[in-house]
mmCIF file of C-alpha atoms in Angstrom:
data_model
loop_
_atom_site.group_PDB
_atom_site.id
_atom_site.type_symbol
_atom_site.label_atom_id
_atom_site.label_comp_id
_atom_site.label_asym_id
_atom_site.label_seq_id
_atom_site.Cartn_x
_atom_site.Cartn_y
_atom_site.Cartn_z
ATOM 1 C CA MET A 1 160.766 112.808 142.590
ATOM 2 C CA ASN A 2 163.068 109.901 141.861
ATOM 3 C CA ALA A 3 160.808 106.552 141.670
ATOM 4 C CA GLN A 4 163.668 104.550 141.738
ATOM 5 C CA ARG A 5 165.188 106.241 144.706
ATOM 6 C CA LEU A 6 162.326 106.246 146.529
ATOM 7 C CA LEU A 7 161.402 102.589 146.179
ATOM 8 C CA ALA A 8 165.192 101.723 147.488
ATOM 9 C CA THR A 9 164.559 103.877 150.485
ATOM 10 C CA PHE A 10 161.362 102.266 151.349
ATOM 11 C CA CYS A 11 162.977 98.970 150.982
ATOM 12 C CA ASP A 12 165.999 99.796 152.957
ATOM 13 C CA LEU A 13 164.179 101.058 156.029
ATOM 14 C CA VAL A 14 161.583 98.206 156.209
ATOM 15 C CA ARG A 15 164.851 95.865 156.463
ATOM 16 C CA ILE A 16 165.517 97.874 159.240
ATOM 17 C CA ASP A 17 163.952 96.219 162.635
ATOM 18 C CA SER A 18 162.260 99.136 164.414
ATOM 19 C CA LEU A 19 159.987 97.631 167.115
ATOM 20 C CA SER A 20 158.230 100.407 169.360
ATOM 21 C CA ARG A 21 161.071 101.308 172.069
ATOM 22 C CA GLU A 22 163.734 99.585 169.265
ATOM 23 C CA GLU A 23 164.093 102.860 166.774
ATOM 24 C CA ALA A 24 167.695 104.038 167.104
ATOM 25 C CA ASP A 25 168.783 102.265 163.693
ATOM 26 C CA VAL A 26 166.094 103.465 161.267
ATOM 27 C CA ALA A 27 166.550 107.181 163.175
ATOM 28 C CA ALA A 28 170.076 106.612 162.619
ATOM 29 C CA TYR A 29 169.363 105.938 158.824
ATOM 30 C CA CYS A 30 166.839 109.007 158.523
ATOM 31 C CA LYS A 31 169.319 111.165 159.900
ATOM 32 C CA GLN A 32 172.037 110.414 157.285
ATOM 33 C CA ALA A 33 169.508 110.611 154.503
ATOM 34 C CA LEU A 34 167.844 113.866 155.844
ATOM 35 C CA GLU A 35 171.378 115.502 156.697
ATOM 36 C CA LYS A 36 172.820 114.735 153.148
ATOM 37 C CA ALA A 37 169.652 116.106 151.562
ATOM 38 C CA GLY A 38 170.892 119.658 153.374
ATOM 39 C CA CYS A 39 168.670 119.445 156.803
ATOM 40 C CA LEU A 40 169.604 120.506 159.933
ATOM 41 C CA VAL A 41 168.650 117.320 161.792
ATOM 42 C CA ARG A 42 168.756 116.850 165.920
ATOM 43 C CA VAL A 43 167.398 113.934 168.059
ATOM 44 C CA ASP A 44 165.265 115.089 171.156
ATOM 45 C CA ASP A 45 165.500 113.994 174.808
ATOM 46 C CA SER A 46 162.305 112.235 174.941
ATOM 47 C CA ALA A 47 163.537 108.388 175.312
ATOM 48 C CA ALA A 48 163.752 109.125 178.995
ATOM 49 C CA ALA A 49 160.082 109.571 178.903
ATOM 50 C CA THR A 50 159.290 106.824 176.310
ATOM 51 C CA GLY A 51 161.731 104.141 176.841
ATOM 52 C CA SER A 52 162.840 104.124 173.731
ATOM 53 C CA ASN A 53 166.478 103.602 172.825
ATOM 54 C CA THR A 54 166.218 106.856 170.726
ATOM 55 C CA GLY A 55 164.658 109.906 170.643
ATOM 56 C CA ASN A 56 162.148 111.490 168.278
ATOM 57 C CA LEU A 57 163.981 112.851 165.155
ATOM 58 C CA ILE A 58 163.035 116.998 164.042
ATOM 59 C CA ALA A 59 164.598 118.415 161.266
ATOM 60 C CA TYR A 60 164.006 121.531 159.074
ATOM 61 C CA LEU A 61 165.133 122.090 155.438
ATOM 62 C CA PRO A 62 165.899 125.766 154.866
ATOM 63 C CA ALA A 63 163.777 127.867 152.689
ATOM 64 C CA LYS A 64 164.978 128.386 149.288
ATOM 65 C CA GLY A 65 164.552 131.472 147.174
ATOM 66 C CA ILE A 66 162.567 133.441 149.940
ATOM 67 C CA GLU A 67 163.262 136.488 151.502
ATOM 68 C CA GLU A 68 164.546 136.130 154.887
ATOM 69 C CA ALA A 69 162.661 136.932 157.767
ATOM 70 C CA SER A 70 162.814 140.083 159.908
ATOM 71 C CA SER A 71 164.989 139.722 162.924
ATOM 72 C CA GLY A 72 162.729 138.270 165.586
ATOM 73 C CA ALA A 73 159.929 136.948 163.152
ATOM 74 C CA ARG A 74 159.070 133.369 163.165
ATOM 75 C CA VAL A 75 159.924 131.626 159.946
ATOM 76 C CA PRO A 76 156.631 130.380 157.980
ATOM 77 C CA THR A 77 157.371 126.448 158.091
ATOM 78 C CA ILE A 78 155.507 123.379 156.745
ATOM 79 C CA TYR A 79 155.383 120.190 158.820
ATOM 80 C CA PHE A 80 155.408 116.615 157.502
ATOM 81 C CA SER A 81 154.984 113.886 160.042
ATOM 82 C CA ALA A 82 155.322 110.216 159.931
ATOM 83 C CA HIS A 83 156.283 107.647 162.684
ATOM 84 C CA MET A 84 159.376 105.204 162.631
ATOM 85 C CA ASP A 85 158.458 102.304 165.023
ATOM 86 C CA THR A 86 156.269 99.294 163.830
ATOM 87 C CA VAL A 87 154.264 96.589 165.238
ATOM 88 C CA GLY A 88 155.309 92.701 165.294
ATOM 89 C CA PRO A 89 155.977 90.397 163.959
ATOM 90 C CA GLY A 90 158.525 92.887 162.604
ATOM 91 C CA ARG A 91 162.161 91.504 163.215
ATOM 92 C CA GLY A 92 163.850 90.508 159.926
ATOM 93 C CA VAL A 93 161.386 91.720 157.180
ATOM 94 C CA GLU A 94 162.451 91.285 153.608
ATOM 95 C CA PRO A 95 160.071 93.160 150.806
ATOM 96 C CA ILE A 96 159.227 91.510 147.783
ATOM 97 C CA ILE A 97 157.809 93.179 144.557
ATOM 98 C CA GLY A 98 155.007 91.178 143.210
ATOM 99 C CA GLU A 99 154.358 91.067 139.174
ATOM 100 C CA ASP A 100 151.404 93.216 140.247
ATOM 101 C CA GLY A 101 153.330 95.939 141.649
ATOM 102 C CA ILE A 102 152.595 95.532 144.783
ATOM 103 C CA LEU A 103 154.898 95.304 147.709
ATOM 104 C CA ARG A 104 154.560 92.444 150.404
ATOM 105 C CA SER A 105 156.542 90.453 153.055
ATOM 106 C CA ALA A 106 158.379 87.433 152.230
ATOM 107 C CA GLY A 107 157.942 85.836 155.384
ATOM 108 C CA ALA A 108 155.668 85.637 158.593
ATOM 109 C CA THR A 109 156.036 89.329 159.145
ATOM 110 C CA VAL A 110 154.392 92.583 158.800
ATOM 111 C CA LEU A 111 155.769 94.719 156.060
ATOM 112 C CA GLY A 112 156.313 98.003 158.179
ATOM 113 C CA GLY A 113 154.375 100.393 155.389
ATOM 114 C CA ASP A 114 152.945 101.509 158.723
ATOM 115 C CA ASP A 115 154.561 103.911 158.868
ATOM 116 C CA LYS A 116 158.134 103.448 156.646
ATOM 117 C CA ALA A 117 155.523 104.657 153.703
ATOM 118 C CA GLY A 118 155.388 107.801 155.123
ATOM 119 C CA VAL A 119 158.995 107.893 156.420
ATOM 120 C CA ALA A 120 160.014 106.963 152.874
ATOM 121 C CA ALA A 121 157.938 109.567 150.862
ATOM 122 C CA ILE A 122 159.041 112.599 153.352
ATOM 123 C CA ILE A 123 162.577 111.517 152.862
ATOM 124 C CA GLU A 124 162.228 111.508 149.143
ATOM 125 C CA MET A 125 160.193 114.745 148.770
ATOM 126 C CA ILE A 126 163.141 116.701 151.046
ATOM 127 C CA ARG A 127 165.533 115.276 148.283
ATOM 128 C CA ALA A 128 163.440 116.358 145.626
ATOM 129 C CA LEU A 129 162.548 119.823 146.829
ATOM 130 C CA GLY A 130 166.647 120.261 147.464
ATOM 131 C CA GLU A 131 167.101 119.309 143.773
ATOM 132 C CA ASP A 132 164.918 121.427 142.468
ATOM 133 C CA SER A 133 165.096 125.296 141.674
ATOM 134 C CA ARG A 134 162.051 126.481 142.549
ATOM 135 C CA PRO A 135 161.559 128.063 145.929
ATOM 136 C CA HIS A 136 160.069 126.906 148.727
ATOM 137 C CA PRO A 137 159.582 127.580 152.357
ATOM 138 C CA ARG A 138 161.251 125.799 155.188
ATOM 139 C CA ILE A 139 160.182 122.309 156.024
ATOM 140 C CA GLY A 140 159.896 120.784 159.098
ATOM 141 C CA VAL A 141 160.648 116.797 159.730
ATOM 142 C CA LEU A 142 158.991 115.222 162.541
ATOM 143 C CA PHE A 143 159.544 111.541 163.017
ATOM 144 C CA SER A 144 158.036 109.759 165.852
ATOM 145 C CA THR A 145 159.007 106.938 168.012
ATOM 146 C CA CYS A 146 156.702 104.586 169.999
ATOM 147 C CA GLU A 147 153.560 105.673 168.065
ATOM 148 C CA GLU A 148 152.195 102.561 168.386
ATOM 149 C CA ILE A 149 151.938 102.418 172.195
ATOM 150 C CA SER A 150 149.605 105.452 172.966
ATOM 151 C CA LEU A 151 151.535 107.763 170.989
ATOM 152 C CA LEU A 152 154.033 107.956 173.416
ATOM 153 C CA GLY A 153 156.853 109.890 171.571
ATOM 154 C CA ALA A 154 154.748 112.340 170.220
ATOM 155 C CA CYS A 155 153.369 112.889 173.794
ATOM 156 C CA ALA A 156 157.044 113.673 174.827
ATOM 157 C CA MET A 157 158.192 116.142 171.978
ATOM 158 C CA ASP A 158 159.173 119.271 172.518
ATOM 159 C CA THR A 159 156.327 121.949 171.406
ATOM 160 C CA SER A 160 158.268 125.297 171.545
ATOM 161 C CA ASP A 161 158.791 125.263 167.684
ATOM 162 C CA PHE A 162 155.033 125.058 167.192
ATOM 163 C CA ASP A 163 152.960 127.801 166.131
ATOM 164 C CA GLY A 164 149.608 126.790 164.210
ATOM 165 C CA GLU A 165 151.660 125.596 161.329
ATOM 166 C CA PRO A 166 150.118 123.175 158.818
ATOM 167 C CA CYS A 167 151.269 119.423 159.407
ATOM 168 C CA PHE A 168 150.619 116.645 157.346
ATOM 169 C CA VAL A 169 150.545 113.304 159.042
ATOM 170 C CA LEU A 170 151.444 110.820 156.426
ATOM 171 C CA ASP A 171 149.932 107.647 158.350
ATOM 172 C CA ALA A 172 146.384 106.492 157.475
ATOM 173 C CA GLY A 173 144.828 103.717 155.346
ATOM 174 C CA GLY A 174 143.188 104.650 152.095
ATOM 175 C CA LYS A 175 144.603 105.644 148.842
ATOM 176 C CA PRO A 176 146.708 108.889 148.101
ATOM 177 C CA GLY A 177 144.289 111.401 147.828
ATOM 178 C CA SER A 178 141.829 110.509 150.773
ATOM 179 C CA VAL A 179 141.999 112.878 154.070
ATOM 180 C CA ILE A 180 141.401 112.087 157.732
ATOM 181 C CA ILE A 181 139.397 114.811 159.136
ATOM 182 C CA GLY A 182 138.727 113.653 162.258
ATOM 183 C CA SER A 183 140.132 111.250 164.739
ATOM 184 C CA PRO A 184 138.546 110.282 168.044
ATOM 185 C CA TYR A 185 138.751 110.768 171.838
ATOM 186 C CA HIS A 186 140.166 107.152 173.256
ATOM 187 C CA TYR A 187 139.395 106.560 176.892
ATOM 188 C CA GLY A 188 140.895 103.209 178.560
ATOM 189 C CA PHE A 189 139.733 101.991 182.079
ATOM 190 C CA THR A 190 140.519 99.691 184.601
ATOM 191 C CA ALA A 191 137.644 98.124 186.812
ATOM 192 C CA THR A 192 139.129 96.215 189.713
ATOM 193 C CA PHE A 193 136.259 94.330 191.484
ATOM 194 C CA THR A 194 136.523 92.916 195.221
ATOM 195 C CA GLY A 195 134.196 90.208 196.432
ATOM 196 C CA LYS A 196 134.702 87.677 198.911
ATOM 197 C CA ALA A 197 136.719 84.272 199.098
ATOM 198 C CA ALA A 198 135.241 81.051 200.160
ATOM 199 C CA HIS A 199 136.032 77.417 199.629
ATOM 200 C CA ALA A 200 133.764 76.642 196.398
ATOM 201 C CA GLY A 201 132.372 73.143 197.611
ATOM 202 C CA ILE A 202 132.168 73.384 201.359
ATOM 203 C CA LEU A 203 130.432 77.241 201.869
ATOM 204 C CA PRO A 204 130.059 78.689 198.647
ATOM 205 C CA GLU A 205 127.246 80.710 200.153
ATOM 206 C CA GLU A 206 129.346 82.837 201.921
ATOM 207 C CA GLY A 207 131.502 83.752 199.274
ATOM 208 C CA ILE A 208 130.958 86.586 196.379
ATOM 209 C CA SER A 209 132.505 86.147 193.315
ATOM 210 C CA ALA A 210 134.635 88.463 192.118
ATOM 211 C CA ILE A 211 134.243 87.095 188.191
ATOM 212 C CA ALA A 212 130.506 86.988 188.563
ATOM 213 C CA LEU A 213 130.473 90.996 189.232
ATOM 214 C CA ALA A 214 132.812 91.364 186.629
ATOM 215 C CA SER A 215 130.677 89.462 184.307
ATOM 216 C CA ARG A 216 127.455 91.656 185.034
ATOM 217 C CA ALA A 217 129.501 94.669 184.810
ATOM 218 C CA VAL A 218 130.431 93.519 181.106
ATOM 219 C CA LEU A 219 126.880 92.414 180.194
ATOM 220 C CA ALA A 220 125.556 95.769 181.532
ATOM 221 C CA LEU A 221 127.941 97.851 178.847
ATOM 222 C CA GLU A 222 126.732 98.508 175.345
ATOM 223 C CA LEU A 223 129.836 96.792 173.454
ATOM 224 C CA GLY A 224 130.648 97.206 169.877
ATOM 225 C CA ARG A 225 129.814 100.170 167.323
ATOM 226 C CA LEU A 226 126.938 102.232 169.221
ATOM 227 C CA ASP A 227 127.009 105.315 166.195
ATOM 228 C CA ALA A 228 129.312 106.247 163.343
ATOM 229 C CA PHE A 229 131.816 107.813 165.584
ATOM 230 C CA THR A 230 131.218 105.780 168.762
ATOM 231 C CA THR A 231 132.680 102.003 169.989
ATOM 232 C CA VAL A 232 133.233 100.304 173.147
ATOM 233 C CA ASN A 233 135.280 97.316 173.844
ATOM 234 C CA VAL A 234 136.072 95.200 176.941
ATOM 235 C CA GLY A 235 139.524 93.712 175.917
ATOM 236 C CA THR A 236 140.344 91.741 178.873
ATOM 237 C CA ILE A 237 139.110 89.773 181.873
ATOM 238 C CA GLU A 238 141.360 88.151 184.846
ATOM 239 C CA GLY A 239 140.522 86.800 188.089
ATOM 240 C CA GLY A 240 140.672 84.005 190.582
ATOM 241 C CA ILE A 241 143.247 81.553 191.716
ATOM 242 C CA ALA A 242 141.793 78.297 192.054
ATOM 243 C CA ASP A 243 138.770 76.333 190.826
ATOM 244 C CA ASN A 244 137.583 75.568 194.338
ATOM 245 C CA ILE A 245 137.817 79.033 195.651
ATOM 246 C CA VAL A 246 135.102 81.570 195.292
ATOM 247 C CA PRO A 247 137.190 84.363 193.635
ATOM 248 C CA GLU A 248 137.803 87.586 195.273
ATOM 249 C CA THR A 249 139.237 89.493 193.219
ATOM 250 C CA CYS A 250 138.750 90.202 189.024
ATOM 251 C CA VAL A 251 140.050 92.946 186.832
ATOM 252 C CA ILE A 252 138.405 93.785 183.643
ATOM 253 C CA THR A 253 139.933 96.370 180.902
ATOM 254 C CA GLY A 254 138.412 98.159 178.147
ATOM 255 C CA GLU A 255 138.051 101.172 176.063
ATOM 256 C CA PHE A 256 135.689 103.448 174.121
ATOM 257 C CA ARG A 257 136.478 106.017 171.178
ATOM 258 C CA THR A 258 134.346 108.639 170.477
ATOM 259 C CA LEU A 259 134.573 112.097 168.293
ATOM 260 C CA SER A 260 133.590 114.627 170.525
ATOM 261 C CA SER A 261 134.428 115.976 173.937
ATOM 262 C CA GLU A 262 130.933 116.338 175.095
ATOM 263 C CA ARG A 263 129.911 112.801 173.893
ATOM 264 C CA ALA A 264 132.997 111.103 175.932
ATOM 265 C CA ALA A 265 132.264 112.896 179.238
ATOM 266 C CA ARG A 266 128.794 111.488 178.456
ATOM 267 C CA MET A 267 130.011 108.070 177.667
ATOM 268 C CA GLN A 268 132.473 107.838 181.055
ATOM 269 C CA LYS A 269 129.761 108.905 183.618
ATOM 270 C CA GLU A 270 127.447 106.325 181.811
ATOM 271 C CA MET A 271 129.806 103.435 181.978
ATOM 272 C CA GLU A 272 131.070 104.263 185.370
ATOM 273 C CA ASP A 273 127.331 104.027 186.803
ATOM 274 C CA ARG A 274 126.919 100.833 184.943
ATOM 275 C CA ILE A 275 130.052 99.510 186.526
ATOM 276 C CA ARG A 276 129.255 100.571 189.958
ATOM 277 C CA ALA A 277 125.994 99.678 189.908
ATOM 278 C CA VAL A 278 126.652 95.747 189.801
ATOM 279 C CA THR A 279 127.957 96.347 193.877
ATOM 280 C CA GLU A 280 125.299 98.017 194.997
ATOM 281 C CA GLY A 281 123.360 96.291 197.921
ATOM 282 C CA ALA A 282 126.521 93.566 198.156
ATOM 283 C CA ASP A 283 129.626 93.265 200.370
ATOM 284 C CA ALA A 284 131.503 93.724 197.190
ATOM 285 C CA SER A 285 133.409 96.873 195.625
ATOM 286 C CA VAL A 286 134.819 98.036 192.661
ATOM 287 C CA GLU A 287 137.996 100.632 191.846
ATOM 288 C CA LEU A 288 137.686 102.009 188.768
ATOM 289 C CA THR A 289 140.354 103.938 186.759
ATOM 290 C CA TRP A 290 140.392 105.946 183.610
ATOM 291 C CA LEU A 291 143.107 106.598 181.301
ATOM 292 C CA VAL A 292 143.081 109.347 178.446
ATOM 293 C CA ASP A 293 145.108 107.704 175.888
ATOM 294 C CA PHE A 294 144.375 110.752 173.412
ATOM 295 C CA GLU A 295 142.406 113.563 172.811
ATOM 296 C CA GLY A 296 140.396 113.889 169.315
ATOM 297 C CA PHE A 297 140.549 116.196 166.688
ATOM 298 C CA SER A 298 138.357 117.232 163.917
ATOM 299 C CA ARG A 299 138.240 119.702 160.674
ATOM 300 C CA SER A 300 135.696 121.061 158.368
ATOM 301 C CA GLU A 301 135.425 120.071 155.153
ATOM 302 C CA ASP A 302 134.875 123.546 154.352
ATOM 303 C CA ASP A 303 138.601 124.132 156.170
ATOM 304 C CA PRO A 304 141.196 125.636 153.644
ATOM 305 C CA LEU A 305 143.587 123.549 154.354
ATOM 306 C CA VAL A 306 141.495 120.325 153.726
ATOM 307 C CA ARG A 307 140.355 122.057 150.048
ATOM 308 C CA LEU A 308 144.096 123.161 149.207
ATOM 309 C CA VAL A 309 144.787 118.856 149.806
ATOM 310 C CA LEU A 310 141.666 117.809 147.790
ATOM 311 C CA GLU A 311 142.565 120.119 145.012
ATOM 312 C CA GLN A 312 146.453 119.302 144.861
ATOM 313 C CA ALA A 313 145.064 115.405 144.784
ATOM 314 C CA ARG A 314 142.650 115.999 141.975
ATOM 315 C CA SER A 315 145.102 118.038 140.078
ATOM 316 C CA LEU A 316 147.362 114.835 140.328
ATOM 317 C CA GLY A 317 144.608 112.564 139.090
ATOM 318 C CA LEU A 318 144.088 111.119 142.498
ATOM 319 C CA HIS A 319 140.857 109.988 144.120
ATOM 320 C CA ALA A 320 140.294 112.652 146.544
ATOM 321 C CA GLU A 321 137.837 112.303 149.276
ATOM 322 C CA THR A 322 137.745 113.062 153.307
ATOM 323 C CA ALA A 323 136.983 110.493 155.814
ATOM 324 C CA PHE A 324 136.991 110.301 159.676
ATOM 325 C CA SER A 325 138.980 107.599 161.562
ATOM 326 C CA GLY A 326 138.401 105.265 164.421
ATOM 327 C CA GLY A 327 141.921 105.037 165.004
ATOM 328 C CA GLY A 328 144.381 107.691 166.925
ATOM 329 C CA SER A 329 147.771 108.919 165.123
ATOM 330 C CA ASP A 330 150.108 111.062 166.350
ATOM 331 C CA ALA A 331 147.704 114.170 164.575
ATOM 332 C CA ASN A 332 145.662 113.582 167.775
ATOM 333 C CA ILE A 333 148.772 114.817 169.832
ATOM 334 C CA LEU A 334 150.140 117.532 167.440
ATOM 335 C CA ASN A 335 146.785 118.974 167.349
ATOM 336 C CA ARG A 336 146.919 120.060 170.971
ATOM 337 C CA LYS A 337 150.700 120.689 170.728
ATOM 338 C CA GLY A 338 150.294 123.542 168.858
ATOM 339 C CA LEU A 339 150.231 122.365 165.051
ATOM 340 C CA SER A 340 147.370 122.377 162.627
ATOM 341 C CA PRO A 341 147.373 118.353 161.523
ATOM 342 C CA ILE A 342 145.785 116.750 158.622
ATOM 343 C CA VAL A 343 146.124 112.939 158.346
ATOM 344 C CA LEU A 344 146.812 111.630 154.686
ATOM 345 C CA GLY A 345 146.112 108.217 153.100
ATOM 346 C CA THR A 346 148.844 106.424 152.234
ATOM 347 C CA GLY A 347 147.996 103.086 150.669
ATOM 348 C CA MET A 348 148.883 101.173 153.631
ATOM 349 C CA THR A 349 146.522 97.857 153.437
ATOM 350 C CA ASP A 350 145.828 95.257 156.144
ATOM 351 C CA VAL A 351 148.236 96.845 158.614
ATOM 352 C CA HIS A 352 149.290 95.375 161.476
ATOM 353 C CA SER A 353 149.044 91.823 159.851
ATOM 354 C CA THR A 354 151.570 89.547 157.768
ATOM 355 C CA ARG A 355 148.794 90.070 155.041
ATOM 356 C CA GLU A 356 150.277 93.806 154.979
ATOM 357 C CA SER A 357 151.104 95.219 151.626
ATOM 358 C CA LEU A 358 151.471 98.755 149.757
ATOM 359 C CA ALA A 359 151.363 99.382 145.977
ATOM 360 C CA ILE A 360 154.579 101.003 144.343
ATOM 361 C CA LYS A 361 152.222 103.340 142.687
ATOM 362 C CA ASP A 362 150.471 104.445 146.145
ATOM 363 C CA LEU A 363 153.898 105.210 147.403
ATOM 364 C CA GLU A 364 154.879 107.391 144.718
ATOM 365 C CA ASP A 365 151.698 109.232 144.372
ATOM 366 C CA LEU A 366 151.900 109.699 148.041
ATOM 367 C CA CYS A 367 155.524 111.594 147.537
ATOM 368 C CA LEU A 368 154.371 113.983 144.485
ATOM 369 C CA LEU A 369 151.259 114.794 146.482
ATOM 370 C CA SER A 370 153.408 115.828 149.656
ATOM 371 C CA GLU A 371 155.925 117.902 147.223
ATOM 372 C CA ALA A 372 152.534 119.274 145.436
ATOM 373 C CA LEU A 373 151.346 120.729 148.758
ATOM 374 C CA VAL A 374 154.668 122.609 149.467
ATOM 375 C CA TYR A 375 154.402 124.181 146.177
ATOM 376 C CA ALA A 376 150.842 124.910 146.676
ATOM 377 C CA LEU A 377 151.200 126.644 150.003
ATOM 378 C CA GLN A 378 154.177 128.640 148.841
ATOM 379 C CA ARG A 379 151.900 130.202 145.944
ATOM 380 C CA GLN A 380 149.636 131.177 148.917
#
């Protein structure tokens, strides 16, 4: 690993605006860097599905010093994944390096370490592998678009190349050495209440307030953290057209997250029952729709791939630990698309805020760990 080059790559990347659906410029930068490092690179046709101005970037670094697979056999591959988009405010990012060795944004923007730390570490790892004389297997690189908006890029990614291979997703909080072994199912809902309009000052008793119905539904739901792996939230409520009209319609939206499919099914039914109950016996109705944003995944702490990551982290002097995440990542999608993903901590801190920061040492450790994983799997 060339630490100076890694830092320069990260700073280059964060200076390129790449809000969701606007990733073309950063994709072009990554394509050029990976091709120069010896990768075969293509951009898929997912833009038609995601609305981005580019597709996902998919690259392969050919194996080195390994016998070619026999005719017709699949080439063993290790995948690394990160996403190219950032949240706002993310235009005009200028990184600064503090005397404490911490990278921050100079202005009122995010830094973009989520997830350009992962992108930069993977690019530098690919360069380092190419410059090292040691043999290595084929490396696949997956740089997705639109991760920050319901993982749309990964959802639209072609799955034909995937066959259960390990995939390290560099996209989590926590220091390098931390391993996310589980991430939740994410269900979103929209409930549209229909009551009866009436003049609020002349005949309010003839009206049925849709806002009141929606409010009762919100109060009927258990919100917040229900257990270690389950959360519920109502995020928006909108209804009514004027203060002197009993509101005829009101819409609430919300979500729940939980780690198991069985708990998700129970949660969905229980929440539906509570929401629908507020209109029973009234001349009112509610239309309820659900969207499964992404499915969860989990791995055992005894999983051989998990143990391998922890062992390699410890060998580098990193604090190795496992954790579950309350958020989603491309791993949730890649898991059901045929890969075997594990999410790695990158050191990103205070993401999705203007306080975001990243320690240079964490960026370096992330790259070193990624490289160590390649050689560890090669020895197996």
